[in-house]
Amino acid sequence: MTSADAPPWWHTGVIYQVYPRSFQDSDGNGVGDLKGIERRLDHLVALGVDAVWLSPIYPSPMADFGYDVADYTGVDPTFGTLADLNVLIAAAHTRGLKLLLDFVPNHSSDRHPWFVESRSSRESPKRDWYIWRDAEPDASPPNNWISDFGGSAWEWDEATGQYYLHAFLKEQPDLNWRNPAVRAAMLDAMRFWLKRGVDGFRIDVLWHMVKRADLADNPPNPDWRTGDPEKERVLQLNSTDQPEVHEITAEMRALADEYGALLIGEIYLPTPKLMTYYGTRARPEVQLPFNFQLIGAEWTAPALGRLIADYEAALPPGAWPNWVLGNHDRPRIATRVGEAQARVAAMLLLTLRGTPTIYYGDELGMTDVAIPPEAVRDPQELRAPGQGFGRDPVRTPMPWDASPNRGFTTGEPWLPLGPDWRTRNVAAESDDPDSMLSLYRAVLALRRERRALALGDLALIRAEGFVLAYERRFGNERLLVALNLGGHERQVDPPAWAADYTHVLSTVHPRVGRRFGTALTLAPDEGVILAPTR
């Protein structure tokens, strides 16, 4: 294969999400920073990933920990300086790693100079950079839209006598992407980072960016029940996923293509809607609309089999798939399915067809950490305490070793440590061949070695009972992945080509190199990768 025919790096690559506040602190203030991330890049190289995605590092009042941006072309002092970011980009590139930034286009901080000017008067030149509307005759908000954090999506501004729209916190006013000046300014911000060597962006809440022009009410959700998130009382048909968003996304893609950059879209929509964000051959959009289905999937073989088959069948021609097990907003996989099945989940994530994204700490088997009320930092939990919406438990500091404070900081960590940090840390697991970290490293190494895993197609073999099995195929190379999703021993009938096969990798047993006949027995909670005996 010539270099001209080689697939883009993200086809064979693996992405690793870093939550900067929690990865590594370099100055003892208890909060992770850019110098800390640079210090730990060798861990990512040893792990075997290809790209690092940083959650927001922009200047911010931190009402939502960086997702309220006060300057799209700067670095918050919490994390360091632009010079520190330049050093980090160079250090990543020296190690063969790509670096992706989070881009937050739907809303800014209410302290961004744009919004400060916008709310200064109704005649402000930037008034239309945000979405302002008069109250209803009874002084109520302009429509029934609900913030994703609960309560009305409209905030009254006494000084100018109008409401402004905020899909999240009131400190996060929504930008008006129907205004060409906003579009130009935000594309300029993306260009600023691309010129500095950033390799792409994960685009936050991409499907939220454009609202229906007449701001019509959202229809009520007939399935909403007491105890469900308040935002789900209505169906967000008019406040999200409008047709005009695709033109904007295509503009972003055209800019990214000038620099050979990758765009990943955060999009929580049903599969048919998700697929539209790939765009068309004539007007491509994001290369990877995030596929979050594993995060909320029923952990059974039939459910996972249907999910995989339906997703593969829905992909447009030429579209590349991707898979995610966790992120900074959702419970960790080891909490959802237990530690034993988290090993099986790791093998699933890293052997499905497409680009996987690993959430920091999942390679150690980190679980959600119970946060006492006095230590809660997440505004979502503070607004609805005790309802299980808080995200602090999945954002706790990375455990590096058994020294005080996990080797994460010499100060007081910004969130509490997990109770098992003395044994569940990078140093301890690096020395343990049976650890979760060793498993991740082994499967990632196999992805680099076997093109069937990195680039091959996928054929489901079995998805019933507790066994999920599929083939990965590239040219003459074949591999069989068989996963036991239960706690009892299971029998699997391998396909004819695997009548005489060799275990390449197991999640629970050191079976590498052992030859077996036609019978395959999976131990409880075991995943295996098999290859034909040569």
PDB file of C-alpha atoms in Angstrom, residues 30 174 388 492:
ATOM      1  CA  GLY A  30      -4.602  20.094  43.646  1.00  0.00           C
ATOM      2  CA  ASP A 174     -26.284  30.320  23.695  1.00  0.00           C
ATOM      3  CA  GLY A 388     -27.912  10.814  40.689  1.00  0.00           C
ATOM      4  CA  VAL A 492     -18.908 -21.799  21.825  1.00  0.00           C
TER       5      VAL A 492
END
